[in-house]
């Protein structure tokens, strides 16, 4: 399929001439007015240039999470020959490893816990997820995420306990009673949805135990669970090919594809009607390619300004604590309440993040003085005072990412993070404090256990507190809690 919006709308591909043209004079004979007349003559019900730019900005902010999710879904569940493919819909793919720098479908991936992935197709009938009993000291969670990137439910240590059980996931149109043997019903706002299983790994030798638990995770259609005949299969779909790397060049084409599988709700019906006015979504009245160059340039500028707003929210919509940005950016439909900017910022900051009660993610690109973290210029340290490690019921970690791509960093010791299960092998200072050495080169054999390898470039750090404690000292409410992460100090 040919893209409706080609490389014209790469994020920064807006020429000075186009900007000047869009901001141009009010003459009825200027190029913008002439273009609008030409559109009208062709029967194209196009909005004005100013309206086009505003709608494009809104389309970027509203659609970014949908586009990112669609690209991951395609790579993980559709593109069987692709390098990121996991398993077809309704089949669990257990990863008996943690993520590395080679995993590039999802930005800021968690490398703490082996994942199991289940992409659900809920069109024909509900699916039943069954979990085994899990030892109480081992954290696990099943995060249920729909095509809107809403976290619509949880199964696991915090949410449902560690006993075995079966849970039903239904699509937006399902109606019916809860069958016997089902502990709880979860409703997705979209027919396709992701289930992300996280199983805590204590150390490398613990992997066989994790694999045994993963083998106990089951997914089956409701009819199979009830031992009844299956309903007719849902029709096959020809998905538009997509990759996470292709989002910038094919943004609106991907958004058009994603919206096919995201039913409109009262919250987004108006914004989707506006998107249709510039040729996006099921209700569109014309193809974008038919618009004048001036309208297309307006779309490009709107996209650029939309991303600037998302970046600004990421920088200011959370609380800065000792250089770390902390906030609650992830949740269900009621959590977002139609705040598309917050939802877009959450996706760009780290797609598929957890609710704050499940995990809090302090993140930073700057040291305690506000200077950009750059492994080519400085070595850094993070020191937790004695008795002031992150307060969690499960575990905590600090993970290193490349500052530009937000992917894990290739390094000589294959270490992508430092986490609490590693504490017994780390060296503490004489006063009982713990110092992490964040730098591109080894701090020396004596301190290498505390080394978090950094790129020879800018870096992005994310701290993860899984199942954070709710009583003091606590990071909750996110950004306002009684516990605060220590600042990052440049050491040379």
Tab-separated table of C-alpha atoms in Angstrom:
chain	number	residue	atom	x	y	z
A	1	UNK	CA	0.000	0.000	0.000
A	2	UNK	CA	1.314	3.411	-0.924
A	3	UNK	CA	1.738	5.796	1.978
A	4	UNK	CA	-0.715	8.683	1.937
A	5	UNK	CA	1.782	10.883	3.732
A	6	UNK	CA	5.349	10.222	2.515
A	7	UNK	CA	8.646	11.485	3.879
A	8	UNK	CA	7.251	15.018	3.623
A	9	UNK	CA	6.197	14.790	7.254
A	10	UNK	CA	9.319	13.466	8.877
A	11	UNK	CA	9.413	15.195	12.221
A	12	UNK	CA	11.886	17.941	11.319
A	13	UNK	CA	11.337	18.068	7.551
A	14	UNK	CA	9.582	21.426	7.502
A	15	UNK	CA	11.197	24.029	5.284
A	16	UNK	CA	11.461	27.674	6.219
A	17	UNK	CA	9.511	28.518	3.087
A	18	UNK	CA	6.618	26.277	4.114
A	19	UNK	CA	6.498	27.812	7.576
A	20	UNK	CA	6.473	31.292	6.088
A	21	UNK	CA	3.777	30.282	3.650
A	22	UNK	CA	1.510	28.906	6.379
A	23	UNK	CA	1.987	31.967	8.524
A	24	UNK	CA	1.587	34.195	5.451
A	25	UNK	CA	-0.544	37.158	4.652
A	26	UNK	CA	-4.313	37.356	4.657
A	27	UNK	CA	-4.650	38.330	1.015
A	28	UNK	CA	-7.428	36.548	-0.836
A	29	UNK	CA	-5.007	36.005	-3.720
A	30	UNK	CA	-2.067	34.581	-1.789
A	31	UNK	CA	-0.958	30.991	-2.546
A	32	UNK	CA	-2.785	29.610	0.480
A	33	UNK	CA	-6.095	31.145	-0.553
A	34	UNK	CA	-5.587	29.989	-4.124
A	35	UNK	CA	-4.878	26.461	-2.896
A	36	UNK	CA	-8.065	26.461	-0.849
A	37	UNK	CA	-10.032	27.566	-3.925
A	38	UNK	CA	-8.453	24.789	-5.963
A	39	UNK	CA	-9.429	22.235	-3.329
A	40	UNK	CA	-13.001	23.511	-3.321
A	41	UNK	CA	-13.173	23.327	-7.123
A	42	UNK	CA	-12.161	19.661	-6.948
A	43	UNK	CA	-14.869	18.985	-4.409
A	44	UNK	CA	-12.406	18.426	-1.573
A	45	UNK	CA	-13.989	19.493	1.700
A	46	UNK	CA	-10.681	20.531	3.159
A	47	UNK	CA	-10.348	22.665	6.279
A	48	UNK	CA	-8.393	25.891	6.211
A	49	UNK	CA	-4.611	25.903	6.445
A	50	UNK	CA	-4.739	26.974	10.095
A	51	UNK	CA	-7.318	24.289	10.894
A	52	UNK	CA	-5.226	21.686	9.078
A	53	UNK	CA	-2.163	22.492	11.155
A	54	UNK	CA	-4.158	22.385	14.397
A	55	UNK	CA	-5.783	19.064	13.510
A	56	UNK	CA	-2.421	17.543	12.514
A	57	UNK	CA	-0.955	18.578	15.856
A	58	UNK	CA	-3.914	17.001	17.614
A	59	UNK	CA	-3.576	13.878	15.466
A	60	UNK	CA	0.024	13.424	16.556
A	61	UNK	CA	-0.782	13.840	20.237
A	62	UNK	CA	-3.902	11.672	20.145
A	63	UNK	CA	-2.490	9.037	17.814
A	64	UNK	CA	1.109	8.504	18.956
A	65	UNK	CA	0.330	5.704	21.460
A	66	UNK	CA	-1.994	4.004	18.958
A	67	UNK	CA	0.678	4.080	16.255
A	68	UNK	CA	3.434	2.819	18.549
A	69	UNK	CA	1.208	0.013	19.786
A	70	UNK	CA	0.163	-0.959	16.254
A	71	UNK	CA	3.801	-1.203	15.131
A	72	UNK	CA	4.700	-3.429	18.079
A	73	UNK	CA	1.635	-5.616	17.479
A	74	UNK	CA	2.587	-6.068	13.846
A	75	UNK	CA	6.198	-6.955	14.657
A	76	UNK	CA	5.332	-9.248	17.579
A	77	UNK	CA	2.178	-11.034	16.382
A	78	UNK	CA	1.770	-10.594	12.623
A	79	UNK	CA	5.124	-10.474	10.829
A	80	UNK	CA	6.105	-14.138	11.172
A	81	UNK	CA	9.312	-13.669	9.210
A	82	UNK	CA	10.451	-10.590	11.099
A	83	UNK	CA	13.269	-10.485	13.680
A	84	UNK	CA	10.972	-9.285	16.498
A	85	UNK	CA	8.184	-11.860	15.957
A	86	UNK	CA	7.009	-13.631	19.143
A	87	UNK	CA	3.908	-15.722	18.444
A	88	UNK	CA	0.579	-15.574	16.567
A	89	UNK	CA	-2.475	-14.097	18.258
A	90	UNK	CA	-3.795	-16.047	21.257
A	91	UNK	CA	-0.546	-17.971	21.773
A	92	UNK	CA	1.878	-17.258	24.623
A	93	UNK	CA	5.530	-16.705	23.799
A	94	UNK	CA	7.765	-17.319	26.818
A	95	UNK	CA	11.146	-15.627	26.751
A	96	UNK	CA	13.596	-17.642	28.841
A	97	UNK	CA	15.954	-14.666	28.929
A	98	UNK	CA	15.946	-10.985	29.725
A	99	UNK	CA	15.950	-8.242	27.086
A	100	UNK	CA	19.261	-7.055	25.593
A	101	UNK	CA	20.447	-4.339	23.210
A	102	UNK	CA	19.216	-6.527	20.332
A	103	UNK	CA	15.570	-6.051	21.347
A	104	UNK	CA	14.426	-2.922	19.545
A	105	UNK	CA	10.651	-3.203	19.089
A	106	UNK	CA	9.818	-1.452	22.388
A	107	UNK	CA	11.714	1.565	23.695
A	108	UNK	CA	13.122	1.519	27.254
A	109	UNK	CA	12.587	-2.257	27.618
A	110	UNK	CA	12.689	-3.842	31.047
A	111	UNK	CA	15.698	-6.149	31.438
A	112	UNK	CA	14.840	-7.201	35.000
A	113	UNK	CA	12.280	-9.897	34.349
A	114	UNK	CA	11.925	-12.540	31.656
A	115	UNK	CA	8.786	-11.725	29.698
A	116	UNK	CA	5.982	-13.810	28.338
A	117	UNK	CA	3.924	-12.153	25.599
A	118	UNK	CA	0.345	-12.851	24.616
A	119	UNK	CA	-1.370	-10.799	21.933
A	120	UNK	CA	-5.099	-11.388	22.207
A	121	UNK	CA	-7.622	-11.454	19.371
A	122	UNK	CA	-10.961	-11.078	21.163
A	123	UNK	CA	-13.203	-10.769	18.119
A	124	UNK	CA	-14.628	-14.311	17.986
A	125	UNK	CA	-14.862	-14.991	21.723
A	126	UNK	CA	-13.240	-14.166	25.070
A	127	UNK	CA	-9.891	-15.627	26.069
A	128	UNK	CA	-9.054	-17.241	29.409
A	129	UNK	CA	-5.650	-16.681	31.012
A	130	UNK	CA	-4.674	-19.231	33.667
A	131	UNK	CA	-1.729	-18.845	36.018
A	132	UNK	CA	-0.102	-21.376	38.367
A	133	UNK	CA	0.617	-20.889	42.055
A	134	UNK	CA	3.713	-18.721	42.499
A	135	UNK	CA	5.969	-18.712	45.570
A	136	UNK	CA	5.273	-15.667	47.715
A	137	UNK	CA	8.823	-14.310	47.596
A	138	UNK	CA	8.821	-14.195	43.786
A	139	UNK	CA	7.108	-11.224	42.153
A	140	UNK	CA	5.095	-11.748	38.996
A	141	UNK	CA	2.495	-9.755	37.126
A	142	UNK	CA	0.309	-9.996	34.045
A	143	UNK	CA	-0.308	-6.502	32.719
A	144	UNK	CA	-3.343	-6.204	30.448
A	145	UNK	CA	-2.940	-3.420	27.864
A	146	UNK	CA	-5.384	-2.589	25.085
A	147	UNK	CA	-4.956	-0.810	21.756
A	148	UNK	CA	-5.525	2.552	23.455
A	149	UNK	CA	-2.504	1.709	25.659
A	150	UNK	CA	-4.802	1.671	28.684
A	151	UNK	CA	-3.820	-0.721	31.477
A	152	UNK	CA	-7.272	-2.236	31.881
A	153	UNK	CA	-6.327	-4.827	34.494
A	154	UNK	CA	-3.717	-6.837	36.366
A	155	UNK	CA	-3.180	-10.406	37.464
A	156	UNK	CA	-0.301	-11.133	39.818
A	157	UNK	CA	1.368	-10.776	43.198
A	158	UNK	CA	-0.039	-7.350	44.041
A	159	UNK	CA	-3.379	-7.469	42.247
A	160	UNK	CA	-4.682	-11.021	42.713
A	161	UNK	CA	-2.183	-12.790	44.956
A	162	UNK	CA	0.026	-15.801	44.330
A	163	UNK	CA	-2.584	-18.566	44.155
A	164	UNK	CA	-3.417	-20.382	40.926
A	165	UNK	CA	-6.437	-19.128	39.026
A	166	UNK	CA	-8.175	-18.477	35.711
A	167	UNK	CA	-9.220	-15.043	34.460
A	168	UNK	CA	-11.340	-14.093	31.455
A	169	UNK	CA	-10.530	-11.254	29.046
A	170	UNK	CA	-13.352	-9.954	26.857
A	171	UNK	CA	-13.574	-7.493	23.983
A	172	UNK	CA	-15.548	-4.246	23.930
A	173	UNK	CA	-18.712	-5.835	22.517
A	174	UNK	CA	-18.931	-8.909	24.724
A	175	UNK	CA	-21.981	-9.412	26.901
A	176	UNK	CA	-22.619	-12.360	29.164
A	177	UNK	CA	-22.399	-13.838	32.640
A	178	UNK	CA	-19.165	-14.883	34.318
A	179	UNK	CA	-18.685	-18.629	33.707
A	180	UNK	CA	-17.884	-21.027	36.567
A	181	UNK	CA	-14.188	-21.370	37.315
A	182	UNK	CA	-13.376	-17.752	36.387
A	183	UNK	CA	-12.027	-15.577	39.200
A	184	UNK	CA	-12.430	-12.227	37.449
A	185	UNK	CA	-13.418	-10.694	34.107
A	186	UNK	CA	-11.350	-7.962	32.432
A	187	UNK	CA	-12.744	-5.854	29.579
A	188	UNK	CA	-10.512	-4.464	26.812
A	189	UNK	CA	-11.619	-1.328	24.941
A	190	UNK	CA	-10.222	-2.831	21.723
A	191	UNK	CA	-10.522	-6.220	19.983
A	192	UNK	CA	-6.745	-6.696	19.939
A	193	UNK	CA	-4.832	-6.383	23.191
A	194	UNK	CA	-1.472	-7.234	24.722
A	195	UNK	CA	-0.867	-9.263	27.871
A	196	UNK	CA	2.663	-8.775	29.227
A	197	UNK	CA	3.780	-11.341	31.820
A	198	UNK	CA	6.741	-10.426	34.043
A	199	UNK	CA	8.339	-13.134	36.191
A	200	UNK	CA	11.054	-12.150	38.646
A	201	UNK	CA	14.495	-13.676	38.063
A	202	UNK	CA	16.730	-13.779	41.134
A	203	UNK	CA	19.978	-14.657	39.320
A	204	UNK	CA	21.246	-16.514	36.254
A	205	UNK	CA	20.945	-19.878	38.027
A	206	UNK	CA	17.287	-19.174	38.752
A	207	UNK	CA	16.234	-19.345	35.097
A	208	UNK	CA	15.049	-23.009	35.244
A	209	UNK	CA	12.625	-22.025	38.019
A	210	UNK	CA	11.319	-19.133	35.932
A	211	UNK	CA	10.902	-21.423	32.933
A	212	UNK	CA	8.869	-23.849	35.046
A	213	UNK	CA	6.522	-21.039	36.052
A	214	UNK	CA	6.278	-19.776	32.479
A	215	UNK	CA	5.256	-23.251	31.362
A	216	UNK	CA	2.316	-22.956	33.753
A	217	UNK	CA	0.946	-19.823	32.072
A	218	UNK	CA	-1.957	-20.842	29.813
A	219	UNK	CA	-4.198	-19.048	27.313
A	220	UNK	CA	-7.238	-20.628	25.689
A	221	UNK	CA	-10.523	-19.533	24.114
A	222	UNK	CA	-13.516	-19.535	26.440
A	223	UNK	CA	-15.113	-22.366	24.463
A	224	UNK	CA	-12.068	-24.575	25.055
A	225	UNK	CA	-11.994	-23.661	28.742
A	226	UNK	CA	-15.663	-24.660	29.051
A	227	UNK	CA	-15.174	-27.674	26.762
A	228	UNK	CA	-17.841	-26.407	24.369
A	229	UNK	CA	-17.926	-26.069	20.561
A	230	UNK	CA	-16.061	-23.051	19.267
A	231	UNK	CA	-17.964	-20.203	17.589
A	232	UNK	CA	-17.177	-19.244	13.959
A	233	UNK	CA	-13.671	-17.839	13.536
A	234	UNK	CA	-13.239	-14.113	13.051
A	235	UNK	CA	-12.461	-13.065	9.456
A	236	UNK	CA	-8.843	-12.848	8.375
A	237	UNK	CA	-7.290	-9.392	8.283
A	238	UNK	CA	-4.744	-7.958	5.890
A	239	UNK	CA	-2.713	-5.822	8.270
A	240	UNK	CA	-0.734	-2.900	6.938
A	241	UNK	CA	2.968	-3.788	7.433
A	242	UNK	CA	4.577	-1.631	10.099
A	243	UNK	CA	7.770	-1.385	12.123
A	244	UNK	CA	8.781	0.790	15.017
A	245	UNK	CA	11.617	2.153	12.873
A	246	UNK	CA	9.132	3.206	10.204
A	247	UNK	CA	6.850	5.292	12.407
A	248	UNK	CA	8.299	8.691	11.558
A	249	UNK	CA	8.156	8.243	7.804
A	250	UNK	CA	4.749	6.548	7.757
A	251	UNK	CA	3.050	8.093	10.755
A	252	UNK	CA	-0.353	8.886	9.289
A	253	UNK	CA	-0.528	5.696	7.267
A	254	UNK	CA	0.102	3.726	10.457
A	255	UNK	CA	-2.438	5.828	12.350
A	256	UNK	CA	-5.032	5.139	9.671
A	257	UNK	CA	-4.342	1.404	10.069
A	258	UNK	CA	-4.397	1.500	13.879
A	259	UNK	CA	-7.728	3.316	14.034
A	260	UNK	CA	-9.396	0.388	12.255
A	261	UNK	CA	-8.930	-1.611	15.442
A	262	UNK	CA	-9.673	1.074	18.034
A	263	UNK	CA	-13.432	1.595	18.387
A	264	UNK	CA	-14.480	5.182	18.994
A	265	UNK	CA	-15.655	6.093	22.495
A	266	UNK	CA	-17.534	9.116	23.834
A	267	UNK	CA	-14.161	10.531	24.932
A	268	UNK	CA	-12.514	10.486	21.525
A	269	UNK	CA	-15.417	10.722	19.095
A	270	UNK	CA	-14.915	14.455	18.528
A	271	UNK	CA	-11.167	14.277	17.981
A	272	UNK	CA	-11.627	11.425	15.527
A	273	UNK	CA	-14.190	13.446	13.611
A	274	UNK	CA	-11.627	16.233	13.331
A	275	UNK	CA	-8.963	13.773	12.149
A	276	UNK	CA	-11.312	12.643	9.389
A	277	UNK	CA	-11.337	16.230	8.087
A	278	UNK	CA	-7.688	15.853	7.001
A	279	UNK	CA	-8.159	12.356	5.606
A	280	UNK	CA	-7.385	10.167	8.644
A	281	UNK	CA	-9.509	7.301	9.939
A	282	UNK	CA	-12.656	5.431	8.907
A	283	UNK	CA	-14.776	8.595	8.582
A	284	UNK	CA	-12.438	10.452	6.227
A	285	UNK	CA	-13.985	12.305	3.297
A	286	UNK	CA	-10.933	12.384	0.996
A	287	UNK	CA	-7.376	11.091	0.634
A	288	UNK	CA	-4.607	13.197	2.080
A	289	UNK	CA	-2.595	12.871	-1.133
A	290	UNK	CA	-5.258	14.944	-2.894
A	291	UNK	CA	-4.590	18.019	-0.763
A	292	UNK	CA	-2.549	20.976	-1.913
A	293	UNK	CA	1.128	21.224	-1.033
A	294	UNK	CA	0.262	24.054	1.357
A	295	UNK	CA	-2.109	21.810	3.305
A	296	UNK	CA	0.499	19.049	3.395
A	297	UNK	CA	3.096	21.472	4.706
A	298	UNK	CA	0.624	22.570	7.376
A	299	UNK	CA	0.272	18.947	8.460
A	300	UNK	CA	4.057	18.617	8.718
A	301	UNK	CA	4.312	21.705	10.884
A	302	UNK	CA	1.445	20.515	13.068
A	303	UNK	CA	3.208	17.197	13.664
A	304	UNK	CA	6.419	18.982	14.620
A	305	UNK	CA	4.602	21.197	17.109
A	306	UNK	CA	2.719	18.204	18.493
A	307	UNK	CA	5.936	16.421	19.292
A	308	UNK	CA	7.327	19.550	20.913
A	309	UNK	CA	4.308	19.605	23.228
A	310	UNK	CA	4.811	15.942	24.110
A	311	UNK	CA	8.485	16.548	24.903
A	312	UNK	CA	7.592	19.585	27.000
A	313	UNK	CA	5.086	17.537	28.993
A	314	UNK	CA	7.713	14.864	29.623
A	315	UNK	CA	10.032	17.561	30.910
A	316	UNK	CA	7.495	19.498	32.988
A	317	UNK	CA	4.444	17.280	33.518
A	318	UNK	CA	6.266	15.280	36.151
A	319	UNK	CA	8.060	16.354	39.314
A	320	UNK	CA	11.824	16.830	39.307
A	321	UNK	CA	13.397	15.239	42.376
A	322	UNK	CA	17.192	15.509	42.586
A	323	UNK	CA	17.309	15.491	38.788
A	324	UNK	CA	14.994	12.489	38.436
A	325	UNK	CA	11.592	12.957	36.813
A	326	UNK	CA	8.859	11.184	38.774
A	327	UNK	CA	5.168	10.994	38.061
A	328	UNK	CA	2.214	8.716	37.493
A	329	UNK	CA	1.825	8.548	33.714
A	330	UNK	CA	0.168	5.163	33.168
A	331	UNK	CA	-3.247	3.782	33.981
A	332	UNK	CA	-6.650	2.750	32.712
A	333	UNK	CA	-9.263	4.713	30.769
A	334	UNK	CA	-10.539	6.454	33.906
A	335	UNK	CA	-6.981	7.444	34.821
A	336	UNK	CA	-6.388	9.344	31.563
A	337	UNK	CA	-9.882	10.838	31.277
A	338	UNK	CA	-9.211	11.868	27.682
A	339	UNK	CA	-5.892	13.584	28.475
A	340	UNK	CA	-4.279	12.700	25.156
A	341	UNK	CA	-1.140	14.720	25.865
A	342	UNK	CA	-0.361	12.781	29.035
A	343	UNK	CA	-1.073	9.508	27.240
A	344	UNK	CA	1.278	10.444	24.381
A	345	UNK	CA	4.006	11.513	26.804
A	346	UNK	CA	3.664	8.228	28.680
A	347	UNK	CA	4.045	6.238	25.469
A	348	UNK	CA	7.049	8.221	24.286
A	349	UNK	CA	8.683	8.048	27.707
A	350	UNK	CA	8.293	4.272	27.867
A	351	UNK	CA	5.574	2.354	26.065
A	352	UNK	CA	3.548	-0.102	28.199
A	353	UNK	CA	4.523	1.297	31.574
A	354	UNK	CA	2.728	0.120	34.697
A	355	UNK	CA	0.281	1.859	37.011
A	356	UNK	CA	2.145	3.569	39.851
A	357	UNK	CA	0.837	1.079	42.419
A	358	UNK	CA	2.489	-1.677	40.367
A	359	UNK	CA	5.716	0.150	39.490
A	360	UNK	CA	7.127	3.680	39.591
A	361	UNK	CA	9.723	4.780	37.044
A	362	UNK	CA	11.965	7.718	37.969
A	363	UNK	CA	13.840	8.675	34.788
A	364	UNK	CA	16.455	11.223	33.851
A	365	UNK	CA	18.736	12.573	31.150
A	366	UNK	CA	20.472	14.986	33.539
A	367	UNK	CA	22.676	14.929	36.614
A	368	UNK	CA	21.822	16.569	39.937
A	369	UNK	CA	23.006	19.943	38.565
A	370	UNK	CA	20.795	19.723	35.495
A	371	UNK	CA	23.637	18.982	33.086
A	372	UNK	CA	22.980	16.478	30.279
A	373	UNK	CA	24.281	13.000	31.073
A	374	UNK	CA	27.060	12.192	28.604
A	375	UNK	CA	29.312	9.167	28.987
A	376	UNK	CA	31.850	10.644	26.561
A	377	UNK	CA	32.474	13.574	28.905
A	378	UNK	CA	31.980	12.348	32.455
A	379	UNK	CA	31.890	9.430	34.835
A	380	UNK	CA	28.972	9.470	37.285
A	381	UNK	CA	28.030	8.058	40.650
A	382	UNK	CA	24.713	7.351	42.363
A	383	UNK	CA	24.990	6.847	46.111
A	384	UNK	CA	22.160	5.457	48.242
A	385	UNK	CA	22.713	6.420	51.912
A	386	UNK	CA	22.717	3.601	54.461
A	387	UNK	CA	19.215	2.310	55.049
A	388	UNK	CA	17.773	4.347	52.162
A	389	UNK	CA	17.577	1.902	49.284
A	390	UNK	CA	14.386	2.139	47.190
A	391	UNK	CA	11.441	0.992	49.384
A	392	UNK	CA	9.668	-1.854	47.577
A	393	UNK	CA	7.674	-4.985	48.294
A	394	UNK	CA	9.210	-6.708	45.261
A	395	UNK	CA	12.488	-5.343	43.807
A	396	UNK	CA	14.143	-2.253	42.332
A	397	UNK	CA	16.618	-1.560	39.536
A	398	UNK	CA	18.527	1.163	37.687
A	399	UNK	CA	18.746	0.551	33.923
A	400	UNK	CA	20.992	2.171	31.325
A	401	UNK	CA	19.721	3.249	27.892
A	402	UNK	CA	21.216	5.050	24.943
A	403	UNK	CA	20.196	8.702	25.233
A	404	UNK	CA	19.016	8.947	21.637
A	405	UNK	CA	17.287	5.636	20.879
A	406	UNK	CA	16.232	4.672	24.427
A	407	UNK	CA	17.380	1.103	23.732
A	408	UNK	CA	19.669	-0.940	25.970
A	409	UNK	CA	23.398	-0.353	25.532
A	410	UNK	CA	25.815	-2.952	24.215
A	411	UNK	CA	28.721	-3.290	26.650
A	412	UNK	CA	31.671	-5.623	27.372
A	413	UNK	CA	30.132	-7.308	30.423
A	414	UNK	CA	26.564	-7.637	29.072
A	415	UNK	CA	25.187	-5.743	32.054
A	416	UNK	CA	22.246	-3.502	31.316
A	417	UNK	CA	21.144	-2.727	34.850
A	418	UNK	CA	21.914	-2.940	38.533
A	419	UNK	CA	19.092	-4.322	40.688
A	420	UNK	CA	18.314	-5.415	44.224
A	421	UNK	CA	18.853	-9.159	43.606
A	422	UNK	CA	22.501	-8.236	42.866
A	423	UNK	CA	23.027	-6.564	46.256
A	424	UNK	CA	24.706	-9.528	47.923
A	425	UNK	CA	27.530	-9.378	45.364
A	426	UNK	CA	28.021	-5.611	45.519
A	427	UNK	CA	30.426	-3.607	47.662
A	428	UNK	CA	29.098	-1.156	50.236
A	429	UNK	CA	30.989	1.852	51.557
A	430	UNK	CA	32.326	1.938	55.117
A	431	UNK	CA	29.317	3.953	56.283
A	432	UNK	CA	26.898	1.372	54.840
A	433	UNK	CA	25.962	3.421	51.801
A	434	UNK	CA	25.912	1.930	48.301
A	435	UNK	CA	27.550	3.670	45.328
A	436	UNK	CA	26.841	2.788	41.709
A	437	UNK	CA	29.485	3.723	39.139
A	438	UNK	CA	27.865	4.930	35.920
A	439	UNK	CA	30.537	5.228	33.204
A	440	UNK	CA	31.713	3.831	29.877
A	441	UNK	CA	34.931	2.292	31.248
A	442	UNK	CA	35.334	-0.142	34.120
A	443	UNK	CA	35.961	1.544	37.492
A	444	UNK	CA	38.491	-1.209	38.221
A	445	UNK	CA	38.154	-4.835	39.216
A	446	UNK	CA	37.526	-4.015	42.886
A	447	UNK	CA	34.471	-1.889	42.029
A	448	UNK	CA	33.224	-3.663	38.920
A	449	UNK	CA	30.375	-5.322	40.836
A	450	UNK	CA	28.892	-1.819	41.250
A	451	UNK	CA	29.475	-0.759	37.633
A	452	UNK	CA	26.612	0.219	35.350
A	453	UNK	CA	28.172	0.479	31.853
A	454	UNK	CA	27.289	3.634	29.919
A	455	UNK	CA	27.512	4.537	26.217
A	456	UNK	CA	30.224	6.804	24.866
A	457	UNK	CA	27.482	9.335	24.220
A	458	UNK	CA	24.381	10.742	25.883
A	459	UNK	CA	22.501	8.414	28.201
A	460	UNK	CA	19.032	7.885	29.635
A	461	UNK	CA	18.553	6.266	33.034
A	462	UNK	CA	15.394	4.667	34.383
A	463	UNK	CA	14.909	3.515	37.957
A	464	UNK	CA	12.192	0.913	38.517
A	465	UNK	CA	10.462	0.297	41.830
A	466	UNK	CA	8.249	-2.774	41.472
A	467	UNK	CA	5.326	-3.044	43.873
A	468	UNK	CA	6.437	0.056	45.803
A	469	UNK	CA	5.667	0.205	49.492
A	470	UNK	CA	2.591	2.259	50.270
A	471	UNK	CA	3.634	3.285	53.804
A	472	UNK	CA	6.487	5.629	54.713
A	473	UNK	CA	9.148	5.698	53.546
A	474	UNK	CA	7.499	5.450	50.133
A	475	UNK	CA	7.854	6.920	46.650
A	476	UNK	CA	4.040	7.083	46.546
A	477	UNK	CA	2.275	9.278	45.643
A	478	UNK	CA	4.657	9.319	42.689
A	479	UNK	CA	6.813	12.428	42.923
A	480	UNK	CA	5.463	13.443	46.304
A	481	UNK	CA	6.424	10.524	48.536
A	482	UNK	CA	8.616	10.516	51.620
A	483	UNK	CA	11.400	8.603	49.830
A	484	UNK	CA	13.416	10.356	47.133
A	485	UNK	CA	16.066	8.928	44.796
A	486	UNK	CA	19.605	10.298	45.201
A	487	UNK	CA	20.956	12.649	42.561
A	488	UNK	CA	23.500	11.627	39.930
A	489	UNK	CA	26.906	13.219	40.494
A	490	UNK	CA	29.502	13.857	37.771
A	491	UNK	CA	32.833	12.569	39.107
A	492	UNK	CA	35.138	13.869	36.385
